[in-house]
mmCIF file of C-alpha atoms in Angstrom:
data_model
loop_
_atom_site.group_PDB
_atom_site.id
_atom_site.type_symbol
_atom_site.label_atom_id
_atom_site.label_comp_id
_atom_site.label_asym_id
_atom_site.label_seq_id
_atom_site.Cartn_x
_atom_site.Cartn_y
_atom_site.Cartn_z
ATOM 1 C CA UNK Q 213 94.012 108.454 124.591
ATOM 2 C CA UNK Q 214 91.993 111.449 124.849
ATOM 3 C CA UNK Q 215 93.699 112.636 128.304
ATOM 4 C CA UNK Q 216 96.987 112.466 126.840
ATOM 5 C CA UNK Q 217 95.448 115.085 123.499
ATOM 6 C CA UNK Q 218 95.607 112.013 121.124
ATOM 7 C CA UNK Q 219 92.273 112.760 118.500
ATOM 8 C CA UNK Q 220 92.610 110.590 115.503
ATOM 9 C CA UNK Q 221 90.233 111.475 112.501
ATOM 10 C CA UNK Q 222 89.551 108.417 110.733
ATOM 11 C CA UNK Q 223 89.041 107.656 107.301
ATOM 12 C CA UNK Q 224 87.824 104.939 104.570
ATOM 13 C CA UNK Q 225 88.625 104.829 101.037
ATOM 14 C CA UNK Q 226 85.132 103.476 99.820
ATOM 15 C CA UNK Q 227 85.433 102.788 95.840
ATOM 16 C CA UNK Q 228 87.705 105.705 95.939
ATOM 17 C CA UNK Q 229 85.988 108.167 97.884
ATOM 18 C CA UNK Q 230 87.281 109.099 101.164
ATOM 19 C CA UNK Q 231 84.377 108.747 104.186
ATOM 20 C CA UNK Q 232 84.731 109.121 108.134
ATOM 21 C CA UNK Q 233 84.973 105.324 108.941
ATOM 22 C CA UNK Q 234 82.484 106.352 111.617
ATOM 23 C CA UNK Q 235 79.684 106.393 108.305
ATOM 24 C CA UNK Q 236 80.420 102.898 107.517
ATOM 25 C CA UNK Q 237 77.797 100.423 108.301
ATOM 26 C CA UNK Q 238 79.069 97.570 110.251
ATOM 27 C CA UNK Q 239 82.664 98.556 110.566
ATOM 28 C CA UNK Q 240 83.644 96.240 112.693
ATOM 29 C CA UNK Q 241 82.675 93.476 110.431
ATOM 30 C CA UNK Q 242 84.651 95.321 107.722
ATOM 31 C CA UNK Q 243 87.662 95.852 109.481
ATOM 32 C CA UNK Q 244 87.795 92.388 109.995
ATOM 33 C CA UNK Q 245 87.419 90.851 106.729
ATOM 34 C CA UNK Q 246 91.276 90.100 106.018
ATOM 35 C CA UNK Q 247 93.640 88.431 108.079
ATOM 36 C CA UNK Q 248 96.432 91.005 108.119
ATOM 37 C CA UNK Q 249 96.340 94.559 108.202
ATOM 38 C CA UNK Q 250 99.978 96.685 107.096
ATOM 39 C CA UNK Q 251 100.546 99.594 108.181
ATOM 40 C CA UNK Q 252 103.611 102.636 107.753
ATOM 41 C CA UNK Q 253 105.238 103.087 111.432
ATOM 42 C CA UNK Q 254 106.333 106.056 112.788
ATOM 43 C CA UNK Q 255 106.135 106.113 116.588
ATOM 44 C CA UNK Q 256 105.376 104.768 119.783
ATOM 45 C CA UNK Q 257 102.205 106.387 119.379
ATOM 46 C CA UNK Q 258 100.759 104.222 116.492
ATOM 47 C CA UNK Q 259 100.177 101.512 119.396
ATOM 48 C CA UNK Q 260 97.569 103.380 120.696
ATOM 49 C CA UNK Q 261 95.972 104.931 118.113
ATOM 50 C CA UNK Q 262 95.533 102.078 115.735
ATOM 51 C CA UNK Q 263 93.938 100.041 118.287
ATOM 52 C CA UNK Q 264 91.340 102.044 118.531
ATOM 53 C CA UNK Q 265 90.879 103.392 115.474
ATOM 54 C CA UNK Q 266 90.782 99.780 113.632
ATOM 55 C CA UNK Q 267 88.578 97.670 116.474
ATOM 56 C CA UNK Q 268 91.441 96.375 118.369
ATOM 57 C CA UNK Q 269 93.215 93.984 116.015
ATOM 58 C CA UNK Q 270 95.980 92.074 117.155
ATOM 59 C CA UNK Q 271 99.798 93.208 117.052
ATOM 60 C CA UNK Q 272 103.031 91.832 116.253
ATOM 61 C CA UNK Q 273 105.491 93.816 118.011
ATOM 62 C CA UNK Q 274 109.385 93.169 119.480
ATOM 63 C CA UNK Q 275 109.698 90.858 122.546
ATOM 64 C CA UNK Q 276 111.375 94.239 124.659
ATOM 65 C CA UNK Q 277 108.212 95.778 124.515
ATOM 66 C CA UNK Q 278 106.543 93.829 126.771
ATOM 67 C CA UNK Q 279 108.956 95.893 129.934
ATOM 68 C CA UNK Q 280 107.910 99.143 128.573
ATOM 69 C CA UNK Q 281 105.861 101.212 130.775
ATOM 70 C CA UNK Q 282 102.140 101.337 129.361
ATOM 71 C CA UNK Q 283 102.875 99.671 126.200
ATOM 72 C CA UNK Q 284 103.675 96.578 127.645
ATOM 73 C CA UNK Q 285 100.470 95.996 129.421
ATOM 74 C CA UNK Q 286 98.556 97.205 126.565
ATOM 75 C CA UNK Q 287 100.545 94.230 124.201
ATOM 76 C CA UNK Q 288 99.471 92.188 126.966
ATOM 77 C CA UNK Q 289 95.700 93.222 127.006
ATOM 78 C CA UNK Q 290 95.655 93.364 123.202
ATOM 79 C CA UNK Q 291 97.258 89.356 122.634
ATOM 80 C CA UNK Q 292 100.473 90.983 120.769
ATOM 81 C CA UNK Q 293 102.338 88.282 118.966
ATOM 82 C CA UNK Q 294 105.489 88.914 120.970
ATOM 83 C CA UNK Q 295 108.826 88.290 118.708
ATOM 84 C CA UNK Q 296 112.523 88.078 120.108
ATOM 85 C CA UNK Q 297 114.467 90.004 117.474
ATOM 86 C CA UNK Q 298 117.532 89.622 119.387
ATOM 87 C CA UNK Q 299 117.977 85.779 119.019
ATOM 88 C CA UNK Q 300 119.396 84.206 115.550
ATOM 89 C CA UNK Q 301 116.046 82.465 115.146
ATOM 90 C CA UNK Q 302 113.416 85.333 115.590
ATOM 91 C CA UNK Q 303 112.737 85.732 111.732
ATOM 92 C CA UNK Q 304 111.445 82.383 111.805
ATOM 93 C CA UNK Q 305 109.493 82.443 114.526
ATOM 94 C CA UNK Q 306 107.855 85.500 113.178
ATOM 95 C CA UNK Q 307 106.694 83.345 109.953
ATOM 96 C CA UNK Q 308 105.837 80.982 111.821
ATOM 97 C CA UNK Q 309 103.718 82.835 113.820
ATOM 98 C CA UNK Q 310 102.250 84.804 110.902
ATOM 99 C CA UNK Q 311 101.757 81.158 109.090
ATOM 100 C CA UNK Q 312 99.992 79.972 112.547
ATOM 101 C CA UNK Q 313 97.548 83.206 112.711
ATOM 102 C CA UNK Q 314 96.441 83.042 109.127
ATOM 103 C CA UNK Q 315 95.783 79.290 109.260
ATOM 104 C CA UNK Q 316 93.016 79.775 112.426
ATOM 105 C CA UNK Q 317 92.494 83.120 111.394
ATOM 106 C CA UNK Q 318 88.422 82.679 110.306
ATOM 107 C CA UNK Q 319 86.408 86.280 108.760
ATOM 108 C CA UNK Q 320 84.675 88.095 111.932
ATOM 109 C CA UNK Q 321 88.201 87.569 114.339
ATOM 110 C CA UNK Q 322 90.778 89.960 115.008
ATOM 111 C CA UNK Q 323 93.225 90.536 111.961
ATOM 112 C CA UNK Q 324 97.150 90.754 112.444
ATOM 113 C CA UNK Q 325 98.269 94.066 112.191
ATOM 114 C CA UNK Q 326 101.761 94.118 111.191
ATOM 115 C CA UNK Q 327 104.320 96.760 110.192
ATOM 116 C CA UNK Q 328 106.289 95.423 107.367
ATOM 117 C CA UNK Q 329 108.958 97.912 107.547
ATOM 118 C CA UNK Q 330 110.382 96.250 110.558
ATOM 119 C CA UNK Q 331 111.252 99.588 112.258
ATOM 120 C CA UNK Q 332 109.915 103.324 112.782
ATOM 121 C CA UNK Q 333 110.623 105.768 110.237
ATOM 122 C CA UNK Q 334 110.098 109.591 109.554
ATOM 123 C CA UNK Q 335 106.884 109.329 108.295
ATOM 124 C CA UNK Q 336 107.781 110.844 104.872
ATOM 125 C CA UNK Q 337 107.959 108.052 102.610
ATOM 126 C CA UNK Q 338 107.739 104.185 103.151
ATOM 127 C CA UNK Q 339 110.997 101.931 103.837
ATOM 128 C CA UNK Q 340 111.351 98.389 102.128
ATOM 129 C CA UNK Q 341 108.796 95.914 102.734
ATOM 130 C CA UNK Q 342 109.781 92.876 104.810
ATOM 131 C CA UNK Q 343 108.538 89.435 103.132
ATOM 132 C CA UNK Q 344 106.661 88.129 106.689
ATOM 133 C CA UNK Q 345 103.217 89.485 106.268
ATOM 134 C CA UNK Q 346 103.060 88.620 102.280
ATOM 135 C CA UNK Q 347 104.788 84.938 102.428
ATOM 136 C CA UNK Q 348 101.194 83.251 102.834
ATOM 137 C CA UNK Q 349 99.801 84.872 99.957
ATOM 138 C CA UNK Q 350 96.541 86.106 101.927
ATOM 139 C CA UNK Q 351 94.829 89.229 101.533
ATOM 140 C CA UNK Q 352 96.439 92.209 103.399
ATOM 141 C CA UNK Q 353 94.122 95.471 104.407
ATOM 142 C CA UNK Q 354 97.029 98.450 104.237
ATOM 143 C CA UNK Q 355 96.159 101.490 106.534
ATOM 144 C CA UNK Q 356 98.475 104.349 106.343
ATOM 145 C CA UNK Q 357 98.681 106.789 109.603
ATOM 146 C CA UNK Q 358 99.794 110.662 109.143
ATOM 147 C CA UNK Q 359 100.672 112.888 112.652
ATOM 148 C CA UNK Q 360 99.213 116.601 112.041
ATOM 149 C CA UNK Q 361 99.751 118.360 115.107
ATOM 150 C CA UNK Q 362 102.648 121.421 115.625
ATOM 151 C CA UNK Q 363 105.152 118.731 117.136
ATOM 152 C CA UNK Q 364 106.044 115.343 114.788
ATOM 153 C CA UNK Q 365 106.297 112.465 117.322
ATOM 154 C CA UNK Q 366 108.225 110.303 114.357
ATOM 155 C CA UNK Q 367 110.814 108.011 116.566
ATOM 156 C CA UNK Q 368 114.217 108.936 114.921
ATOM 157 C CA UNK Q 369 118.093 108.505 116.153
ATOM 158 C CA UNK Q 370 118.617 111.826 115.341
ATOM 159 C CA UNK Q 371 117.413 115.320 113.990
ATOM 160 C CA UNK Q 372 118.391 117.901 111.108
ATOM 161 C CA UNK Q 373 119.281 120.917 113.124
ATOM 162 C CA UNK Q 374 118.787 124.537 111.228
ATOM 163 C CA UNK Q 375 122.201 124.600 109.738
ATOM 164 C CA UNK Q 376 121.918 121.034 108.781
ATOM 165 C CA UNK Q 377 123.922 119.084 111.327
ATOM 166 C CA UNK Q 378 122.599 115.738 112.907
ATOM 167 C CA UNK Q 379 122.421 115.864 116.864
ATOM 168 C CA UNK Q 380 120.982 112.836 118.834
ATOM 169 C CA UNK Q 381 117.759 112.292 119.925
ATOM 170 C CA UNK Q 382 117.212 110.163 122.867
ATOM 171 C CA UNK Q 383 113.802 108.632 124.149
ATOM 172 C CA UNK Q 384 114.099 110.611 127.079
ATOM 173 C CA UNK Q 385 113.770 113.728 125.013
ATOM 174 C CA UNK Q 386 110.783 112.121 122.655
ATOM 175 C CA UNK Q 387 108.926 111.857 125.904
ATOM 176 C CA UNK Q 388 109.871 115.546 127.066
ATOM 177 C CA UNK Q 389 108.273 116.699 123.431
ATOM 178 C CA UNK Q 390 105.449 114.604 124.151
ATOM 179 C CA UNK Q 391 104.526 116.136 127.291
ATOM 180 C CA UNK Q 392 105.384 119.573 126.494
ATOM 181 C CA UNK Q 393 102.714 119.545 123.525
ATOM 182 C CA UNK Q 394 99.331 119.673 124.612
ATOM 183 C CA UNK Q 395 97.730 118.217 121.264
ATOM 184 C CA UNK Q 396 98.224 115.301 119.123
ATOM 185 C CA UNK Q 397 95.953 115.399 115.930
ATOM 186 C CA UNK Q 398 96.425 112.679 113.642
ATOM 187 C CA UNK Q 399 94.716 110.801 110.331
ATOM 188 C CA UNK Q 400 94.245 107.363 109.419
ATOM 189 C CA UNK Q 401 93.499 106.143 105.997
ATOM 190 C CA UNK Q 402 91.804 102.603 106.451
ATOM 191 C CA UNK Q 403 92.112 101.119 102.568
ATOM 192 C CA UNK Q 404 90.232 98.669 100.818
ATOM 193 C CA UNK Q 405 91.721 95.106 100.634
ATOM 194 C CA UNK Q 406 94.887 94.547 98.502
ATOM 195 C CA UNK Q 407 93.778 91.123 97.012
ATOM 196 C CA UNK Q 408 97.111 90.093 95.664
ATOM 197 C CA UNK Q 409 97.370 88.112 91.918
ATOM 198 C CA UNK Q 410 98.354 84.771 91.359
ATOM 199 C CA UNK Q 411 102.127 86.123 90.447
ATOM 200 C CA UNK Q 412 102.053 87.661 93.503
ATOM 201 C CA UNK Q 413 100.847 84.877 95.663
ATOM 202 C CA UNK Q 414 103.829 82.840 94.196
ATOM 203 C CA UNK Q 415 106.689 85.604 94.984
ATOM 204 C CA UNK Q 416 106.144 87.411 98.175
ATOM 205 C CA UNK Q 417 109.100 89.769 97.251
ATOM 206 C CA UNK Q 418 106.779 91.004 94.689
ATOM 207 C CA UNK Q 419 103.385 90.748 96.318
ATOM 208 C CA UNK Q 420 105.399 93.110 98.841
ATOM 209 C CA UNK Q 421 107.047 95.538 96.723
ATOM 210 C CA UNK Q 422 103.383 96.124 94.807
ATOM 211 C CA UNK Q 423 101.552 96.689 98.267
ATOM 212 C CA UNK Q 424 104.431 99.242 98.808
ATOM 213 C CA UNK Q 425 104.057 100.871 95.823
ATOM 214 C CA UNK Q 426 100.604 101.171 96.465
ATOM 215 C CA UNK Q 427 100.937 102.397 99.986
ATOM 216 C CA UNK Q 428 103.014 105.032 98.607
ATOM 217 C CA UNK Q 429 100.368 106.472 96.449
ATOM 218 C CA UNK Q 430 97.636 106.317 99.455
ATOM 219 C CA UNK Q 431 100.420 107.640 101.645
ATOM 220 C CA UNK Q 432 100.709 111.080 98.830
ATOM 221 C CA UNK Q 433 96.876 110.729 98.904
ATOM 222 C CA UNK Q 434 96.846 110.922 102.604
ATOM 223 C CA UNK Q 435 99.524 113.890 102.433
ATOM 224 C CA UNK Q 436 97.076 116.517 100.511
ATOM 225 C CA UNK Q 437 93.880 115.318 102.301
ATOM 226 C CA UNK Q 438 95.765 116.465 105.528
ATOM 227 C CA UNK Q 439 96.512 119.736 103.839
ATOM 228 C CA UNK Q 440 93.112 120.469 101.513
ATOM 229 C CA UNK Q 441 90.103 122.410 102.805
ATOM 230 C CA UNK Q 442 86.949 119.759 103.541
ATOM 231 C CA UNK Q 443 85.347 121.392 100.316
ATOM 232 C CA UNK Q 444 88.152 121.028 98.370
ATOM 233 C CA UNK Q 445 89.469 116.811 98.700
ATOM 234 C CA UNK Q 446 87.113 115.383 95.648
ATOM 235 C CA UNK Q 447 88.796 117.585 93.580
ATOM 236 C CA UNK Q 448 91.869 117.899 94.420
ATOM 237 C CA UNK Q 449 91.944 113.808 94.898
ATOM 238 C CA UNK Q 450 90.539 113.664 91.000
ATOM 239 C CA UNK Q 451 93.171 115.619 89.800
ATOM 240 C CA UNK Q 452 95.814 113.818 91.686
ATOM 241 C CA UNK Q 453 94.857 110.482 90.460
ATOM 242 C CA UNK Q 454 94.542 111.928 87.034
ATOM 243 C CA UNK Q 455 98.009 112.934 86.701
ATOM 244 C CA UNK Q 456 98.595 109.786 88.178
ATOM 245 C CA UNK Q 457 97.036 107.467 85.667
ATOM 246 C CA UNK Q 458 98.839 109.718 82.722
ATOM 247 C CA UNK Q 459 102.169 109.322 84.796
ATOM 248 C CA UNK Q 460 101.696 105.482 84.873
ATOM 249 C CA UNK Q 461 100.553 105.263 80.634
ATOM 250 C CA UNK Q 462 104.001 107.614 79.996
ATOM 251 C CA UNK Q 463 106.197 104.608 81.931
ATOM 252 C CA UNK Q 464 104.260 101.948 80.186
ATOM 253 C CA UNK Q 465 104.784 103.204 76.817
ATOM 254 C CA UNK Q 466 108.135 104.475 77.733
ATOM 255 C CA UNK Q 467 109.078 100.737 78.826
ATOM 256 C CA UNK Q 468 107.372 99.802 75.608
ATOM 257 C CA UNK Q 469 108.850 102.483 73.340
ATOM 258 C CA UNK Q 470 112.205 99.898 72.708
ATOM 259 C CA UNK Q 471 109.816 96.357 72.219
ATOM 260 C CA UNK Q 472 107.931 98.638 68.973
ATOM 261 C CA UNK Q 473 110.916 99.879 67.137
ATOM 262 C CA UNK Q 474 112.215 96.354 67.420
ATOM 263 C CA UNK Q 475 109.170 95.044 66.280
ATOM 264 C CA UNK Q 476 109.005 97.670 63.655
ATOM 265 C CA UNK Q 477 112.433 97.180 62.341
ATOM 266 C CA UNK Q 478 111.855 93.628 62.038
ATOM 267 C CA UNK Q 479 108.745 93.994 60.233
ATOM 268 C CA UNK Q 480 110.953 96.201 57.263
ATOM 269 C CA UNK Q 481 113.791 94.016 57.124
ATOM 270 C CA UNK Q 482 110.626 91.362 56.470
ATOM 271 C CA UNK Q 483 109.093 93.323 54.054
ATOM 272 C CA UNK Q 484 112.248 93.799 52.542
ATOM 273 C CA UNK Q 485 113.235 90.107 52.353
ATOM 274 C CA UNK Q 486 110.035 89.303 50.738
ATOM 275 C CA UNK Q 487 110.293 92.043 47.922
ATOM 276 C CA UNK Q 488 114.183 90.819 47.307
ATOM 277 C CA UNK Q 489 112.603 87.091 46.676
ATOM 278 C CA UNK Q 490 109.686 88.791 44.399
ATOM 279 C CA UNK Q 491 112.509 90.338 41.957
ATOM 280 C CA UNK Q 492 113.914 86.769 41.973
ATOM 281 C CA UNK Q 493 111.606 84.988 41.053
#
């Protein structure tokens, strides 16, 4: 990893404070306290850096990867779940093979580390959450991963040219860029387990779209670590999350707003009823 200019800074959100993961006493028994871990994909690269920046957990990865050059004998080495996404069946051999993991999966062994997008994307924002990693209603460990060096290795069909136009881009030519930049910085965020809720453990398409929702927050988190001085992340972190909390209580009572001048309205016409039957009588 280091030969080919790959250094990954590592980092633990610890009760909400970010440490090197280095600091943490008996990582490896930490890292290994869930069954799965999710993470956002962006490139062939995550398969070797989150291997060994997360104690070599296990992968679930497409069958065709197993020809690739270097990546196939790594799946190999590392016990990748392999999965045939070509055949008509492959969705439910992934469950199943997510179903068999969890079942002998026992706290101390090597979690599944699975990215429930499915595919690569730009690294911007998170894609929909496939249901496969949330179906058995276990405890997931999310990890988001964020490239910082000059050249962005995210595996794309295309790219937005200057003048906006869309122009292919091949493997060939993600290798080229590879090679042609010397250095590869990058940062993982290892988070604290997502223990899901009883709703959630009854709806994965739920349990799924919350861990997304919160991936997306740890992901913007992530986003203005990478570009904040050392000195400066409590703070700005405290103010982010701030904003965020007021942002979330503005929805809630936004979302509420209708349910109290219904409730309100009712309560006149009840008032009103009862003073109509006091003239009455």
């Amino acid at each position: 990893l280091f030969a080919n200019g790959i250094f990954p800074t590592v980092l633990y959100d610890k009760n909400g404070q970010l440490v090197p993961l280095v600091d943490v006493d008996d990582r490896e028994a930490m890292l290994r306290s869930t069954p799965f871990m999710v993470a956002n994909h962006i490139s062939y690269l995550d398969a070797l850096v989150l291997p060994l920046a997360l104690q070599m957990p296990k992968f679930m990865s497409m069958a065709s990867v197993r020809n690739y050059p270097l990546f196939g004998t790594l799946g190999e080495d590392l016990d990748f779940v392999w999965v045939n996404r070509g055949s008509k069946g492959s969705r439910s051999e992934a469950v199943q093979a997510i179903d068999a993991h969890v079942q002998a999966w026992k706290p101390g062994e090597r979690p599944l580390m699975i990215f429930p997008e499915g595919t690569t994307s730009n690294g911007t924002s998170l894609l929909h959450f496939k249901q496969g990693a949330f179906m058995s209603g276990a405890p997931v460990r999310p990890v988001l991963l964020k490239h910082t060096g000059s050249w962005d290795p995210a595996v794309t069909d295309y790219l937005m040219t200057e003048d906006g136009e869309r122009v292919l881009y091949s493997d060939g030519e993600w290798a080229m860029n590879f090679w042609a930049n010397l250095l590869h910085s990058c940062t993982v965020l290892v988070c604290e387990p997502y223990i899901p809720s009883a709703e959630e453990k009854a709806d994965a398409s739920l349990y799924a779209k919350n861990v997304r929702q919160f991936m997306l927050e740890k992901q913007r988190e992530l986003e203005l670590v990478c570009k904040t001085s050392c000195d400066q992340v409590d703070a700005v972190l405290q103010e982010w999350r701030r904003r965020l909390q007021l942002q979330r209580r503005f929805v809630a009572e936004a979302l509420d707003a209708p349910k109290t001048r219904l409730r309100m309205r009712l309560t006149k016409r009840h008032q009103r009823n009862l003073q109509g039957r006091a003239v009455e009588s």
